[in-house]
Coordinates of C-alpha atoms and ligand atoms in Angstrom, one line a residue:
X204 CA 0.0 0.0 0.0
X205 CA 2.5 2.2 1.1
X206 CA 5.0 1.6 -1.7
X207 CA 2.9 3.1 -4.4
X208 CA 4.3 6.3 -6.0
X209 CA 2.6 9.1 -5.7
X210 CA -0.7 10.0 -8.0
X211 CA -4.2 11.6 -7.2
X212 CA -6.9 9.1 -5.8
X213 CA -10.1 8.9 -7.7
X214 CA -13.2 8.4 -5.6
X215 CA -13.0 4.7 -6.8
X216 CA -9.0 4.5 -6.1
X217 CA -10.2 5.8 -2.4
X218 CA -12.8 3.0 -1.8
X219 CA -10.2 0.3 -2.7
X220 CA -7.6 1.6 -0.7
X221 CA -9.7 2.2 2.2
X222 CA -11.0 -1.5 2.1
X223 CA -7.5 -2.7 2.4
X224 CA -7.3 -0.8 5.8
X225 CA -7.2 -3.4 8.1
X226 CA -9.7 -3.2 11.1
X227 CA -11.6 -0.2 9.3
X228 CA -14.5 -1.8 7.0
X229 CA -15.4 -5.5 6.6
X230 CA -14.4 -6.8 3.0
X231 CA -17.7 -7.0 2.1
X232 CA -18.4 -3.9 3.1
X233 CA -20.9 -1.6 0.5
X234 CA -18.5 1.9 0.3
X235 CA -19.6 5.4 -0.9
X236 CA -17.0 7.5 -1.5
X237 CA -17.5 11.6 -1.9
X238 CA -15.1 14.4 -2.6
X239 CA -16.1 17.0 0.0
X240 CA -13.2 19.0 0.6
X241 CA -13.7 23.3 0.3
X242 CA -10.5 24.1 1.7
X243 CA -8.0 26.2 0.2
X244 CA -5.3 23.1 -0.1
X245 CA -6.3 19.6 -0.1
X246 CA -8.4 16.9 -1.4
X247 CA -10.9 15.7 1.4
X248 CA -13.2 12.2 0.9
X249 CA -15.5 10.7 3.3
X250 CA -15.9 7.4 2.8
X251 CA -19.6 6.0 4.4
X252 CA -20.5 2.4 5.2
X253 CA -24.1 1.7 3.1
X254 CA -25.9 0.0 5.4
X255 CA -26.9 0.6 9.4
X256 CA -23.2 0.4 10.5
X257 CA -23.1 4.1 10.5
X258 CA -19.0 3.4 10.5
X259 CA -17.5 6.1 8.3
X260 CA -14.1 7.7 8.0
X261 CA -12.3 10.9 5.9
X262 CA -9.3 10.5 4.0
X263 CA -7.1 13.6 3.5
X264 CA -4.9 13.9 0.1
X265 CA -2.4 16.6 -0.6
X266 CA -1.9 17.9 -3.6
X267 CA 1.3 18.9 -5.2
X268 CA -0.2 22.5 -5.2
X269 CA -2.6 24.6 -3.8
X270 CA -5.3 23.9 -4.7
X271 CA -7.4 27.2 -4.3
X272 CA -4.5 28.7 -6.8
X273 CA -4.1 25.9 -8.9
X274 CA -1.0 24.2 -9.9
X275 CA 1.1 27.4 -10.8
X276 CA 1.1 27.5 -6.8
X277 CA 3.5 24.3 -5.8
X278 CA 3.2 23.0 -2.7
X279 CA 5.0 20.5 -0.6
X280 CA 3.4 17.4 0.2
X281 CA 5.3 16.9 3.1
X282 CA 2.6 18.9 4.9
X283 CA 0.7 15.7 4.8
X284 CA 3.3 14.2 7.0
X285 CA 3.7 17.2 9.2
X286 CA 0.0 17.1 9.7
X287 CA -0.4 13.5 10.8
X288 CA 2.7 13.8 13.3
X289 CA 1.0 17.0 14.8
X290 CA -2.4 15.0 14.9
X291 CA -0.3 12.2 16.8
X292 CA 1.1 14.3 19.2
X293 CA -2.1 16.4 19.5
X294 CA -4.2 12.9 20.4
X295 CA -1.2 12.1 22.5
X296 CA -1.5 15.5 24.6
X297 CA -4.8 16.4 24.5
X298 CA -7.0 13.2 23.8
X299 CA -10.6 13.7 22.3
X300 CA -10.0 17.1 21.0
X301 CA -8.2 15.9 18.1
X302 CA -9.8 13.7 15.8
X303 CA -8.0 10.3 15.6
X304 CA -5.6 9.3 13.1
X305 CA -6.2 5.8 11.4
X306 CA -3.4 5.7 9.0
X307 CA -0.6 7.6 7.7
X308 CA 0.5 6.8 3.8
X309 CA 3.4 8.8 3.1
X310 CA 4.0 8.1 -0.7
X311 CA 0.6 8.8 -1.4
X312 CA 0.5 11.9 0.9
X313 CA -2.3 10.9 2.6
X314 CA -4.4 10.7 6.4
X315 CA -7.2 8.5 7.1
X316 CA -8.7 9.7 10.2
X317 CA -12.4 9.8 12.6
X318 CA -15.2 11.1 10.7
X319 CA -16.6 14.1 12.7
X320 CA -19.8 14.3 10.5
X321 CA -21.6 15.0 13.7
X322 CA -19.8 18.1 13.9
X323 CA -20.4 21.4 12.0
X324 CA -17.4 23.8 11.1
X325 CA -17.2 25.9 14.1
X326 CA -16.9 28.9 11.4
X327 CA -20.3 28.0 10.4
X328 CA -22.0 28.0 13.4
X329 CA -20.9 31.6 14.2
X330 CA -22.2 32.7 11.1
X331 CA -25.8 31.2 12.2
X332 CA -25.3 32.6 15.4
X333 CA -24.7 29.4 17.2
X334 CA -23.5 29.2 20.8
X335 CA -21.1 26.8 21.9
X336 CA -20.7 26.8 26.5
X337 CA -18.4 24.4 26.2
X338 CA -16.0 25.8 23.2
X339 CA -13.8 28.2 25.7
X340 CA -12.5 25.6 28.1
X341 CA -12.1 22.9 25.5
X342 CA -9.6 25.5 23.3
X343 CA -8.2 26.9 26.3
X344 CA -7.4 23.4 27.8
X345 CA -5.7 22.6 24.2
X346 CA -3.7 25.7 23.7
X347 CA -2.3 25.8 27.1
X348 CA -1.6 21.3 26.7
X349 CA -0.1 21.8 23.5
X350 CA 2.0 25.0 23.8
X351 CA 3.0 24.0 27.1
X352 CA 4.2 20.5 26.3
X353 CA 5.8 20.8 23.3
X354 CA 7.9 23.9 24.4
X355 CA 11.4 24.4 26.3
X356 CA 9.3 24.8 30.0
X357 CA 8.4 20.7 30.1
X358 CA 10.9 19.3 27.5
X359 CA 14.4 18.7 27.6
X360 CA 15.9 21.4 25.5
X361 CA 17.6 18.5 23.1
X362 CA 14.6 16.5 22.9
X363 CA 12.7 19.9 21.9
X364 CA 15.3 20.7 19.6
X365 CA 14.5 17.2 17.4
X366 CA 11.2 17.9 17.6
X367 CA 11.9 21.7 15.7
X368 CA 13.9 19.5 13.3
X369 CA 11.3 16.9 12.6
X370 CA 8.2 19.6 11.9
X371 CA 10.7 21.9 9.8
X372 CA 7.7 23.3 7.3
X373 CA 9.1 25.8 5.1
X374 CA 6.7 26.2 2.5
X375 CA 3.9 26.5 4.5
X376 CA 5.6 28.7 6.7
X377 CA 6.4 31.1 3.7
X378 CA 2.6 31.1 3.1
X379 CA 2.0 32.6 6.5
X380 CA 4.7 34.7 6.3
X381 CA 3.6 36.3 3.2
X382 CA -0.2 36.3 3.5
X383 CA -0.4 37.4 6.9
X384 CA 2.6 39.4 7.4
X385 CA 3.6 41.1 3.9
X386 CA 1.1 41.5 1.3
X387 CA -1.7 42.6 3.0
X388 CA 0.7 45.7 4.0
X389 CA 1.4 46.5 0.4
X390 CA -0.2 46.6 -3.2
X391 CA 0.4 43.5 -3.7
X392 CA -1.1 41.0 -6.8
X393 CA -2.1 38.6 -4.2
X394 CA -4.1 41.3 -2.3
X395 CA -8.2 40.9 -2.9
X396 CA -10.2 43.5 -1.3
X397 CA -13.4 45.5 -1.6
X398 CA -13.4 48.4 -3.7
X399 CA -15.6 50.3 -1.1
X400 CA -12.5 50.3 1.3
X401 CA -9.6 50.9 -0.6
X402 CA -9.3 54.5 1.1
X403 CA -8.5 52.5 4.8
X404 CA -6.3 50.3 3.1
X405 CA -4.5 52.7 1.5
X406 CA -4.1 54.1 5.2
X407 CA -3.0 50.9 6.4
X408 CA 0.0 51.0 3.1
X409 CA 1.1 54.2 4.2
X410 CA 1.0 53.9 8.1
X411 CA 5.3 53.5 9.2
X412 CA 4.7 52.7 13.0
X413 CA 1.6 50.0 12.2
X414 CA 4.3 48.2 9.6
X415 CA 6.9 48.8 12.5
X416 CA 4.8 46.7 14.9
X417 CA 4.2 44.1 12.0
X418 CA 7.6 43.6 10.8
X419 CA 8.2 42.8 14.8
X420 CA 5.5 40.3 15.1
X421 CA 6.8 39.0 11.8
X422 CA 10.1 38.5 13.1
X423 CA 8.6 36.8 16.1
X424 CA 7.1 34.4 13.9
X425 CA 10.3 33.9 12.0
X426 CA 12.9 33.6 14.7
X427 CA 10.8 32.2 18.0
X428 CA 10.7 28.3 18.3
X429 CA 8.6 28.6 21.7
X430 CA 6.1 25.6 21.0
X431 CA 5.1 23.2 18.5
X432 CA 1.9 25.8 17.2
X433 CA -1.1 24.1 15.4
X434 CA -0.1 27.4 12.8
X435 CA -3.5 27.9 11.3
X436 CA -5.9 28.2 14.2
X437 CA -8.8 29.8 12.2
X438 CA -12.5 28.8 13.2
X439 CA -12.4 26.8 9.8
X440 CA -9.8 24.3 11.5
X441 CA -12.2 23.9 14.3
X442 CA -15.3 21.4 14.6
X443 CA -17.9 21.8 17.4
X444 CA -21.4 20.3 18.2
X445 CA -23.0 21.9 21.4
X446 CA -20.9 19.8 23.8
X447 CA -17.6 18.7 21.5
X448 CA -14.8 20.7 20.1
X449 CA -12.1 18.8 17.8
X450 CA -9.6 21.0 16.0
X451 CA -8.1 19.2 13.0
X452 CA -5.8 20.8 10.2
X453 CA -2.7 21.6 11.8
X454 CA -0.8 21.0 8.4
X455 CA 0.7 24.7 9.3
X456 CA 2.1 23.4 12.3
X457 CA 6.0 24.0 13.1
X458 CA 8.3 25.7 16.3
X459 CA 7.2 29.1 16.4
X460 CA 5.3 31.5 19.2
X461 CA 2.7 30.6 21.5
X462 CA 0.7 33.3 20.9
X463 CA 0.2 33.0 17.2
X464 CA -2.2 30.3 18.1
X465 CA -3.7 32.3 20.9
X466 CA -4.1 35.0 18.4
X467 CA -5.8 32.6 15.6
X468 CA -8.2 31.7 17.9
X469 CA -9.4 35.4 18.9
X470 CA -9.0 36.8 15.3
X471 CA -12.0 34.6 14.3
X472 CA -14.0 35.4 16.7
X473 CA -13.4 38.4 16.3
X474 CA -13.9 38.9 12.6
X475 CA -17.1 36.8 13.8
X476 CA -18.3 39.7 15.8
X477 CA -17.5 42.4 12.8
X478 CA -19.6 40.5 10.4
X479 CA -22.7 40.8 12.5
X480 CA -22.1 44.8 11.8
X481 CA -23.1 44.2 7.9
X482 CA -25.8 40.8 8.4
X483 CA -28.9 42.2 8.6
X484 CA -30.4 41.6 12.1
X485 CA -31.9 43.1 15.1
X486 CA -29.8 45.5 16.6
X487 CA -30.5 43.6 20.3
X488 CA -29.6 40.6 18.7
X489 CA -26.6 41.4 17.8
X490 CA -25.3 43.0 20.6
X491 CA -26.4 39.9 22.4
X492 CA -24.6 38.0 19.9
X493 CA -21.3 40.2 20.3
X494 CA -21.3 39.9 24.2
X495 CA -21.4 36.2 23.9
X496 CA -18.5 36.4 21.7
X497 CA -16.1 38.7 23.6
X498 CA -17.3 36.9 27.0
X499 CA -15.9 34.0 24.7
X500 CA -12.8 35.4 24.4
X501 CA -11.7 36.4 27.8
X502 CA -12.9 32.8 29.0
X503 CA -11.1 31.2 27.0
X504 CA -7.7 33.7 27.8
X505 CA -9.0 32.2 31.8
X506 CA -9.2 28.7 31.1
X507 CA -6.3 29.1 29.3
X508 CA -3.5 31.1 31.9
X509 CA -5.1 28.8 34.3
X510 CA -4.3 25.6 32.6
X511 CA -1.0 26.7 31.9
X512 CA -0.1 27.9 35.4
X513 CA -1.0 24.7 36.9
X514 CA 1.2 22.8 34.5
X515 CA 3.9 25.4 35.2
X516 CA 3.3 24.3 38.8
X517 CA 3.2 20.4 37.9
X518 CA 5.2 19.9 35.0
X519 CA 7.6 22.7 34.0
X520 CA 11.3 21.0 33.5
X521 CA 13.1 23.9 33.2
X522 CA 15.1 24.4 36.4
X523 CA 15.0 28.1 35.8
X524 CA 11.1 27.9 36.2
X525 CA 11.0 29.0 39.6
X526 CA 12.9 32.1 39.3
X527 CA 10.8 34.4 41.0
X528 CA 8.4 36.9 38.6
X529 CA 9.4 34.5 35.5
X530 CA 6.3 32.9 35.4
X531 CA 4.1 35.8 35.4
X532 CA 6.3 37.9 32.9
X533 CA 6.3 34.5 30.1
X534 CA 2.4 34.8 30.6
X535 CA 2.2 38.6 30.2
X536 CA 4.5 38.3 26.9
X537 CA 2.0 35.9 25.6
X538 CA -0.9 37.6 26.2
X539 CA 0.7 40.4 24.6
X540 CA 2.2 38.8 21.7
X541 CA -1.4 37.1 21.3
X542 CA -3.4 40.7 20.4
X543 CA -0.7 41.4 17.9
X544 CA -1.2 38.4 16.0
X545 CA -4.9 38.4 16.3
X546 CA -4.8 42.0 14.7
X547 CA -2.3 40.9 11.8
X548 CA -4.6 37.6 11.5
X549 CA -7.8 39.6 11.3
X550 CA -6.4 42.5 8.6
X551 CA -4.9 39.7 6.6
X552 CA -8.8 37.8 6.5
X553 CA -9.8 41.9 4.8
X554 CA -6.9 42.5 2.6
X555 CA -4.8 39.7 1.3
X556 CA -5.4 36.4 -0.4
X557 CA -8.0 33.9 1.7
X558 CA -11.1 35.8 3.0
X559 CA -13.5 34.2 5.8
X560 CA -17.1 33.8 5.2
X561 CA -18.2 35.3 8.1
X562 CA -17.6 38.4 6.3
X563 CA -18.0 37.3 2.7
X564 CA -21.5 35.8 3.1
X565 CA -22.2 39.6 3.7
X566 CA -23.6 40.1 -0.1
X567 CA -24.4 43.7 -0.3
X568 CA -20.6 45.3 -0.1
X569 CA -21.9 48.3 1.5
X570 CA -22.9 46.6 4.3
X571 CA -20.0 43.9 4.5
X572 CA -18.0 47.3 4.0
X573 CA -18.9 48.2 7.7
X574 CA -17.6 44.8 8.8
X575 CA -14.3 44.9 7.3
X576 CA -14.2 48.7 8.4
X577 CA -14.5 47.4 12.0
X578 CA -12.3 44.4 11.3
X579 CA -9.0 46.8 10.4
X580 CA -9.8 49.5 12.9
X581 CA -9.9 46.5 15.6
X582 CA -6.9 44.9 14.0
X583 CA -4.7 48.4 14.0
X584 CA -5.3 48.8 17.5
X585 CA -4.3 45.2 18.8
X586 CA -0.9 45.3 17.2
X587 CA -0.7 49.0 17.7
X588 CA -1.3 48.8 21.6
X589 CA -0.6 44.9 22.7
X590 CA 2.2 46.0 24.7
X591 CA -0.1 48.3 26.9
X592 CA -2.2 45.1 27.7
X593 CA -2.3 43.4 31.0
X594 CA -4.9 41.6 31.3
X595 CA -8.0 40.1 28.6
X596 CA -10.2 42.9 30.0
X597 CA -7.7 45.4 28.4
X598 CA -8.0 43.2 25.0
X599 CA -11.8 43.3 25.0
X600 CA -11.8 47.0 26.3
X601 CA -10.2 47.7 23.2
X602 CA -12.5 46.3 20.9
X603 CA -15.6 47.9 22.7
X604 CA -14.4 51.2 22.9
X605 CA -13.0 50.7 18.8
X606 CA -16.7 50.1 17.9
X607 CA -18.2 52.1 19.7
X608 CA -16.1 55.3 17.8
Ligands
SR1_955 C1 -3.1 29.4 -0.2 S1 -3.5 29.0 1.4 C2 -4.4 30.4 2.0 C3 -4.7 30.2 3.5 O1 -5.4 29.1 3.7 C4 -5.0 28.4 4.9 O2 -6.0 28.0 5.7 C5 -4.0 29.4 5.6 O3 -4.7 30.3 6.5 C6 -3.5 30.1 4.4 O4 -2.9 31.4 4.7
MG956 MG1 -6.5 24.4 6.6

């Protein structure tokens, strides 16, 4: 199975392979196989049992390119590897919030791993105005597991330093690096924005001391291999019911700061709350809506400096750990370096290359032009003052006092 070069699977090619999965499908089994993938890279299949077995699974293909580009855009398929070692260390770390990995096929460049059709895209759910009680301790308890345990505070430093070896992801990496940190900050070809706000934009190009603060963030990102990040914490990479949260995707993932995946997280729900400036609905609704979602936020900054503290307390290896004042100073430079990414992710999600659809499902552009409006003033003022932050009140402060200018 695994000695097969690499080519991509038909839906056909999928059932076959699938059935020679041992442990997954009987051999007789009746197999339906669909293409459902709407991502901006991969090929994604689910492959259903007919019958009242209910068993189903999802294969994940890379593709040698990108596939919202095409195949002028090249792309490693080493992210597929990259993504099913994360997963494994993910399940390993924080078990039931990752979805399980069945098989790994490295020549073909492919995962099969748990179904989650009970889920919804968490991204999708915002949009319909879901709520989600459970959503802010499960991600908090999964950023503070996973940065924690993969960085310098709980592993031995040569241990940690394989481990920045092994999930080396330059190509992805450069994708970050330009989408969210670059282009948007230029006219650049890759930039797609509406028309009605090219005067802010324009702003944005011309503002020195905002590109100051980026360029810093962006070196952050280059330089800082805190934590093995999941890289591409967007509320796309996140499914939820009511009482479940699994975050999957972590193809992105690689040695770099804490806080870009504390940021990721925040951004979305953030860009979540602009959106509901431009959908039409009742104005008590909304700010309903919006309350839920910054209450959102700062739970999940709790659950998460909580979590982290106590494995600080339990598990940190680092024999400088107890140096009086570190502790609090690490977790004040994350919460800090988290609202500057969170304001680079949310002006990239306006400017550059990959919108979201909480705002793009906004059809009339005047309306989903007071959405993106709120989006870059928010995102301006994260990266502009992070380093005044001390606490998540100050961080959702912000963002009230922004829209209510
Ligand atoms: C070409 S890839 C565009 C974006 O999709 C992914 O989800 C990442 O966010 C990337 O920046
Ligand atoms: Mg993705």
């Amino acid at each position: 199975m695994s000695n097969s070069s690499y080519h991509v699977l038909s839906e056909l090619e999928i059932i076959e392979y699938v059935r020679k999965i041992p442990g997954l499908f009987s051999e007789n089994a009746q197999l339906i196989c669909k293409e459902i993938g709407d991502g901006n890279l991969n090929l994604v299949f689910r492959i259903i049992e007919n019958g009242s077995s209910g068993k189903s699974v999802i294969i994940k293909q890379a593709l040698p390119y990108a596939r919202v580009v095409g195949e002028s855009w090249p792309l490693t398929l080493d992210r597929a590897r990259i993504e099913s070692e994360a997963l494994m260390i993910q399940n390993s770390i924080c078990p039931g919030l990752v979805p399980k990995v069945y098989h790994y096929d490295k020549e073909l460049a492919l995962t099969v791993m748990e179904d989650l059709s009970s889920h919804i895209i968490m991204r999708k759910g915002l949009i319909s105005r879901n709520r989600y009680p459970y959503f802010a301790k499960h991600i908090g308890t999964f950023l503070a597991r996973t940065l924690f345990l993969t960085s310098d505070l709980a592993l031995d430093h040569q241990d940690k330093k394989q481990k920045v070896v092994q999930f080396i992801n330059p190509e992805l990496c450069k994708i970050t690096e330009d989408l969210v940190f670059t282009d948007p900050y230029y006219d650049a070809k890759t930039n797609q924005f509406n028309p009605l706000i090219k005067e802010v934009i324009e702003e944005i190009w011309g503002h020195g001391e905002l590109k100051l603060e980026i360029t810093k963030l962006k070196e952050k990102f280059l330089t800082h291999a805190q934590a093995l990040i999941h890289g591409d914490l967007h509320t796309g990479s996140i499914m939820v019911t009511e009482t479940d949260t699994k975050v999957f995707d972590p193809e992105f993932s690689f040695y770099g700061p804490m806080g870009f995946d504390i940021g990721a997280v925040i951004a979305n729900l953030l860009l979540n709350f602009c959106s509901h400036e431009g959908h039409t609905l009742d104005q008590e609704e909304r700010l309903q809506y919006q309350d839920y979602l910054l209450n959102t936020v700062e739970e999940i900054w709790i659950v998460f400096e909580e979590e982290f503290r106590i494995l600080w307390k339990g598990k940190a290896s680092e024999p400088y750990a107890s140096i009086q004042g570190y502790e609090d100073d690490y977790i004040l430079r994350l919460l800090q370096d988290s609202l500057g990414y969170a304001g680079c992710k949310m002006m990239r999600r306006v400017i550059g290359l990959a919108h979201v659809s909480d705002l793009e499902s906004i059809n009339d552009p005047k309306l989903r032009a007071k959405g993106e409006r709120l989006a870059l003033a928010i995102g301006q003022q994260l990266v502009l003052k992070r380093e005044t932050a001390q606490k998540i009140g100050d961080l959702t402060s912000l963002v009230r006092y922004v829209k209510n200018q």
